[in-house]
XYZ file of C-alpha atoms in Angstrom:
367
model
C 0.000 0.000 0.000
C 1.491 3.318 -1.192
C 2.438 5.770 1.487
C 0.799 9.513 2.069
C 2.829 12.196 3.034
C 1.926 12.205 6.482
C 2.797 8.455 6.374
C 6.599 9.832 5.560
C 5.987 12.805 8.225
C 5.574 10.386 10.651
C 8.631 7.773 9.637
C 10.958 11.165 9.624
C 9.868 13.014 12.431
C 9.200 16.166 10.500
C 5.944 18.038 9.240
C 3.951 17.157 6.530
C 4.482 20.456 5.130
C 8.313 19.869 5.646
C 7.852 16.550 3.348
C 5.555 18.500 0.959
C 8.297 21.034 0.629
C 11.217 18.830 -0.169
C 9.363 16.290 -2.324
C 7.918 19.203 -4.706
C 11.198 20.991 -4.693
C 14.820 19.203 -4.794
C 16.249 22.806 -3.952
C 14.813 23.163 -0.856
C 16.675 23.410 2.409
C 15.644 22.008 5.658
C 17.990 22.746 8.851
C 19.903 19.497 9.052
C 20.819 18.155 4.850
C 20.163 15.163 6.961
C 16.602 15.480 7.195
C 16.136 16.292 3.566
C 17.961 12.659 2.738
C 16.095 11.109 5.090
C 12.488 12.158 3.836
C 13.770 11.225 -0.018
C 14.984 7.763 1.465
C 11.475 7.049 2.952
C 9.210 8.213 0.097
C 11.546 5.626 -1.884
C 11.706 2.499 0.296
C 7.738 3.126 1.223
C 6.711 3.183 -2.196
C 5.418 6.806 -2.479
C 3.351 7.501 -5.440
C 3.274 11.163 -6.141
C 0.668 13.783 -8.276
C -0.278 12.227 -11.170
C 0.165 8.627 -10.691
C -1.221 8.150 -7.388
C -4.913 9.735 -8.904
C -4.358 7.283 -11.904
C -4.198 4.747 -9.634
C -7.160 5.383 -7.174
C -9.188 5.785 -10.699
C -8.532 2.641 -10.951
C -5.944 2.642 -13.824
C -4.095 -0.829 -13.996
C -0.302 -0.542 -13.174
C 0.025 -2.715 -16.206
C -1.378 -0.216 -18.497
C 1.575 2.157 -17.372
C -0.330 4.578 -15.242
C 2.865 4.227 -13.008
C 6.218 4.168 -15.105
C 8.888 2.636 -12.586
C 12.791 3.426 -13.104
C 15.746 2.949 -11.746
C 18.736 5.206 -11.078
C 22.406 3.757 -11.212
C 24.814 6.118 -9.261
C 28.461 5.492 -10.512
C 30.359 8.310 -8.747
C 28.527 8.030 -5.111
C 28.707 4.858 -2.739
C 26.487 4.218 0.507
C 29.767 4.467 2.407
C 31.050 7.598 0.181
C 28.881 10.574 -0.597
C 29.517 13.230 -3.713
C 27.247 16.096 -3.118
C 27.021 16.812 -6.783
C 25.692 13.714 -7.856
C 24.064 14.062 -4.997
C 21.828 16.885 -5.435
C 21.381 15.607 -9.182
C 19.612 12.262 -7.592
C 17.603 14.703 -5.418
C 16.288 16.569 -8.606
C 15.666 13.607 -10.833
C 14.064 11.610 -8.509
C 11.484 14.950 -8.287
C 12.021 15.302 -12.307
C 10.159 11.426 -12.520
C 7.482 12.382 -9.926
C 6.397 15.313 -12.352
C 6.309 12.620 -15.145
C 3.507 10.318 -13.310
C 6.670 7.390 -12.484
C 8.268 6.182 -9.340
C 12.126 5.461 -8.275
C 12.086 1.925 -7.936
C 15.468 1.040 -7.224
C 18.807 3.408 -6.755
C 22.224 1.572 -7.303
C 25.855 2.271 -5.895
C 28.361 0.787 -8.270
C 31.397 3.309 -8.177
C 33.808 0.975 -9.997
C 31.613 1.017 -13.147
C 33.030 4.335 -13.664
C 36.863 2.461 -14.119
C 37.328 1.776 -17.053
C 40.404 -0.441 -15.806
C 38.108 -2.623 -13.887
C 35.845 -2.935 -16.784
C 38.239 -4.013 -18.924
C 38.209 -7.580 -16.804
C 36.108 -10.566 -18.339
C 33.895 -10.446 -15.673
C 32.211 -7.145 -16.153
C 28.605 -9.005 -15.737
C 29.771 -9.584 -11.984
C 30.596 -6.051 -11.717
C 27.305 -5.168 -13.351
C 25.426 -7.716 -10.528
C 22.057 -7.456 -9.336
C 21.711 -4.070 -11.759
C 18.109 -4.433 -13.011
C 17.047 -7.360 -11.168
C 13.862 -6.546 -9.460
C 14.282 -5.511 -5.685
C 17.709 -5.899 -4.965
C 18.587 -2.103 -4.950
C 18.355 0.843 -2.462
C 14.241 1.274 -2.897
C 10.489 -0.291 -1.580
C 9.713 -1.457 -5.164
C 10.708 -5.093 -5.033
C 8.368 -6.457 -7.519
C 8.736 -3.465 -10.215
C 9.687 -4.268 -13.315
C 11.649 -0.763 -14.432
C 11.453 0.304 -17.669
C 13.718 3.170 -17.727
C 17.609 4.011 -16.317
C 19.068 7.150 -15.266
C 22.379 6.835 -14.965
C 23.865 9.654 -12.547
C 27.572 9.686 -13.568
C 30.546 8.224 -15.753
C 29.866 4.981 -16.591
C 31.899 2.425 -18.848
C 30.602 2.458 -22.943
C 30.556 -1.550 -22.208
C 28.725 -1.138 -19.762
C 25.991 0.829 -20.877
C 25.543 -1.052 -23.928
C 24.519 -4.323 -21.601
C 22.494 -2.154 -19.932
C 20.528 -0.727 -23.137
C 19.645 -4.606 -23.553
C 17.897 -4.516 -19.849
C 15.946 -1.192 -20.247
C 13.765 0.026 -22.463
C 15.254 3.513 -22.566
C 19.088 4.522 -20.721
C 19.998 8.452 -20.017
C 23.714 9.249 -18.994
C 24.005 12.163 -17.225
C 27.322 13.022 -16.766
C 30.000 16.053 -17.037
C 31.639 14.166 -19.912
C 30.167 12.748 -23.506
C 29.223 8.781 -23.320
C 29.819 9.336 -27.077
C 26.040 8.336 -27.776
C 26.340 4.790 -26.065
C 23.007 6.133 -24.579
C 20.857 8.774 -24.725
C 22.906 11.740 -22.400
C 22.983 15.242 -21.103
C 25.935 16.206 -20.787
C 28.238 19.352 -20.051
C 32.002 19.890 -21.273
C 34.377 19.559 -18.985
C 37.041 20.637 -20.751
C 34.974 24.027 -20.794
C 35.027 24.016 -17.464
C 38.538 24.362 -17.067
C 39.131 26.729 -19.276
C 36.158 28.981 -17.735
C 38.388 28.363 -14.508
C 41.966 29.488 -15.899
C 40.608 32.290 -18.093
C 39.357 33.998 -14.440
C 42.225 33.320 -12.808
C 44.284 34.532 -15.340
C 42.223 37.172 -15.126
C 43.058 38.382 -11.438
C 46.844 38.189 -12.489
C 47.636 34.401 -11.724
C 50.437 32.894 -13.989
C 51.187 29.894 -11.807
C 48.240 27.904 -11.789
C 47.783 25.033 -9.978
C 46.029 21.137 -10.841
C 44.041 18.676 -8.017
C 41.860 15.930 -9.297
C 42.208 13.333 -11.840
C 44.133 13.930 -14.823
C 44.396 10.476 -17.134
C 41.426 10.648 -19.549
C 39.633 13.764 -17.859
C 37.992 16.008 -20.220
C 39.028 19.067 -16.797
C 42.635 18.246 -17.211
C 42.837 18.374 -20.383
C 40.821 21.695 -20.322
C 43.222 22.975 -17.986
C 46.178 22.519 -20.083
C 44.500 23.769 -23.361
C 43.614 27.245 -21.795
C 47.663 27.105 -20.530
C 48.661 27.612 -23.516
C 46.619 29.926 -24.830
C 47.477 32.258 -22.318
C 50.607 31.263 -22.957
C 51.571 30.066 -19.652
C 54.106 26.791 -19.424
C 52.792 23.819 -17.471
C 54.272 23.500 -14.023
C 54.302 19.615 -13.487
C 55.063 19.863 -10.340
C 51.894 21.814 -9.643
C 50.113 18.837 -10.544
C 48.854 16.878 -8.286
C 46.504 13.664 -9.320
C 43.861 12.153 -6.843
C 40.392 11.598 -6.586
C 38.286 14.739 -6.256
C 37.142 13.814 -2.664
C 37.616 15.742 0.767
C 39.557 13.111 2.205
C 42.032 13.753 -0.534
C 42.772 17.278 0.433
C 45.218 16.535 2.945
C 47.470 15.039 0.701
C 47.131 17.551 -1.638
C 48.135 20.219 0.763
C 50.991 18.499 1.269
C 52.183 17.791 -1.734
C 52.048 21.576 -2.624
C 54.013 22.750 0.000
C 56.823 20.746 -0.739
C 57.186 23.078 -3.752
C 59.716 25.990 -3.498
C 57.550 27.785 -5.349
C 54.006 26.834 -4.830
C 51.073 28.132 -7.405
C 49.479 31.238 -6.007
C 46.224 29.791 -7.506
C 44.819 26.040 -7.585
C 42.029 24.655 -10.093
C 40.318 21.668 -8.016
C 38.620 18.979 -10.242
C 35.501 19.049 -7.911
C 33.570 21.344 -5.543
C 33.926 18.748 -3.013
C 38.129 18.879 -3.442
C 38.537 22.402 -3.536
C 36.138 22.576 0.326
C 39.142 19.650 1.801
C 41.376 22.197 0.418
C 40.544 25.128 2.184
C 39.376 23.366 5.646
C 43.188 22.101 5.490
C 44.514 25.769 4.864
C 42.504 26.807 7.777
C 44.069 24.965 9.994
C 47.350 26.079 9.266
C 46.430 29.588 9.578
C 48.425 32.226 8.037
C 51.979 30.283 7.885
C 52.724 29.223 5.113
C 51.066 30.060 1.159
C 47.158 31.384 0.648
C 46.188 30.492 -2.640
C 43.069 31.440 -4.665
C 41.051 28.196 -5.270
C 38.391 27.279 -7.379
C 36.168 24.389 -7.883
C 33.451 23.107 -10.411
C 29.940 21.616 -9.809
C 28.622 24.689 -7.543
C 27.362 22.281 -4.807
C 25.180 24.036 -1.605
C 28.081 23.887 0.768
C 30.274 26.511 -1.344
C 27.736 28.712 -0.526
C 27.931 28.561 3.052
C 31.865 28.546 4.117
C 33.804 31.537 4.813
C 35.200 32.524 2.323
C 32.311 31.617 -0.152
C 33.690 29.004 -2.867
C 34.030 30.374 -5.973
C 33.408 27.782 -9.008
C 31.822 26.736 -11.957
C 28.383 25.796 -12.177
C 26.278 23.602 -14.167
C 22.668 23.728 -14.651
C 21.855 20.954 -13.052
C 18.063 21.307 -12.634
C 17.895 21.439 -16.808
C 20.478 18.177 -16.736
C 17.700 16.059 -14.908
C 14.835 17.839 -16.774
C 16.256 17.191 -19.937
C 17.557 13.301 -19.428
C 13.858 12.706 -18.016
C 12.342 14.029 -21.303
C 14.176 11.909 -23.116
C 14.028 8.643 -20.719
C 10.374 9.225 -21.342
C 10.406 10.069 -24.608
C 11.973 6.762 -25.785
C 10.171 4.755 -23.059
C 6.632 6.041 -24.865
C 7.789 5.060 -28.138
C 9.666 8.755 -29.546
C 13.264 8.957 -30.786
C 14.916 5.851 -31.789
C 18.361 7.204 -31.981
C 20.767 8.013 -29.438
C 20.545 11.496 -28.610
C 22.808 14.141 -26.835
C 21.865 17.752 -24.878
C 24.938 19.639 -23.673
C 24.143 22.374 -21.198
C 26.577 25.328 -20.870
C 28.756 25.676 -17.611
C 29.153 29.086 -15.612
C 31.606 30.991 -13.470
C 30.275 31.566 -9.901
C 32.432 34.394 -8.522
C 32.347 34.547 -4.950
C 35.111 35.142 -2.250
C 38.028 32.003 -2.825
C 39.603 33.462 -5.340
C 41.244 36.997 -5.343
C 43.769 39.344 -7.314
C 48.007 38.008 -6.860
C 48.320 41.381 -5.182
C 45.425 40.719 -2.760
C 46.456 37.276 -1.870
C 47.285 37.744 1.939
C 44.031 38.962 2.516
C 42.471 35.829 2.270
C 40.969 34.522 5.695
C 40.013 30.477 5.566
C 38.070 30.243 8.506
C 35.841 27.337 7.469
């Protein structure tokens, strides 16, 4: 039996007005990110029907008939155990995105190493690929759904999406780098994004610019060294450092640039998440050694609220799920036959990170 809203009130401990509020808009904010999480996780795992499909179904529609489209979403750069806000807050919205088109999230699926190419280079790539599409076994309440459509929420192996065009009716990548129609995607350029990034801080007077994040086969990095050398600036190897773009990698990072004689005065992070490790660490070592502008890319909530504001580039990430849900549902109804790709345009968010080379003591990270 399909859960109301003050069914989910209850189970969270919040208001039915709070659960209105963050089901009908992925934006909002409760106090505690916590709470929003938790009401998402409920309305999933107790089979809330939403708007549209809920009246279908006390009408008396048959499921069968489709008045309740059921679909899975396949998270490649977040695991239960490790969180990316990004990807994130682009789950939040396309969960919302299928509400608005009368279907339900049936099952959500952690699978970080499909993202490795490496590892998906092994023979067994249908163990890696596991209990993907097989009724019930995913993070949801729908355990007898038979999903017709896939969002995946990340990179994700060509291979790998190709098996799993054979399991859905319709796949969507959304991602920050092409699939090179193996699906249907949306998709923004991240070599754009780098290049957004340098052109600034080239901008405020920076010449030795910094790398953190990954670098072998990233559309960022390769960015990054494109807009180099049009600026004509040389490539400081040694202010490049290679790692996930995770907090936890920060402190490494830190580290790795203060063993320079001459460290960057400005860093370009390969995530939002990166960059906020980044300047936590600097905080703690207070005004002693190097302050360096840094900027990110994704424009997550949390740069928003640290001192000093993150500055970054953005993507529009409420048109990325509105978009890959058009044409998940598109397809699923019978439209397009042919893979398709949208590619959104990125955006500088100027905020307080990042400063002129002549201004750089005056940066405070207090976070």
């Amino acid at each position: 039996m399909a859960v109301s809203l003050r069914d989910i009130a209850r189970l969270a401990g919040v208001s039915p007005a709070t659960v209105s509020r963050v089901l009908n808009d992925p934006a909002h904010r409760t106090a505690s990110s916590g709470t929003r999480d938790r009401i998402w996780k409920i309305a999933r795992e107790h089979n809330y029907i939403p708007n549209r499909a809920a009246r279908a179904l006390k009408c008396g529609a048959d499921e069968d008939e489709a008045a309740v489209t059921y679909i899975d979403v396949l998270m490649t750069r977040s695991g239960k155990q490790q969180s990316n806000p990004f990807f994130n807050e682009l789950l939040r919205i396309v969960e919302h995105e299928v509400h608005a088109h009368g279907g339900v999230v049936a099952n959500v699926w952690y699978a970080t190493e499909l993202a490795d190419d490496r590892r998906c280079r092994r023979p067994d790539v249908d163990r890696l690929l596991g209990a993907i599409g097989s009724s019930g076994a995913g993070d949801g309440g729908h355990a007898g759904a038979s999903s017709r459509g896939l969002a995946v929420i990340g990179r994700c192996n060509r291979e790998v999406l190709g098996r799993l065009n054979s399991r859905y009716k319709a796949v969507v990548s959304i991602n920050r780098s092409t699939c090179d129609f193996a699906a249907d995607e949306v998709t923004c350029d991240g070599a754009r994004i780098a290049r957004i990034s340098v052109d600034y801080l080239v901008g405020l007077g920076h010449r030795h610019i910094g790398y953190a994040g990954q670098c072998v086969g990233e559309p960022r990095y390769r960015g990054f060294q494109e807009a180099l050398t049009r600026h004509g600036l040389v490539l400081d190897a040694s202010a490049v450092v290679e790692c996930e773009p995770s907090e936890a990698a920060a402190k490494s990072v830190l580290a790795e640039f203060q063993r320079l004689d001459d460290p960057p005065s400005a860093i370009v992070c390969g995530s939002d998440t990166l960059a906020l490790g980044l300047m936590r660490r600097l905080s703690l070592q207070g005004h002693r050694y190097w302050w360096p502008s840094v900027i990110g890319c994704d424009d997550i909530e949390e740069g928003q609220f640290v001192r000093p504001m993150l500055t970054t580039v953005g993507m529009p990430k409420q048109d990325m799920a509105h978009m890959a849900c058009n044409l998940m549902f598109d397809r699923i109804a019978g439209g397009h036959k042919e893979p398709a790709r949208i590619e959104v345009p990125s955006y500088l968010v100027v905020r307080e990170s990042c400063t002129k080379v002549s201004s750089a003591d005056e940066i405070e990270y207090i976070i």
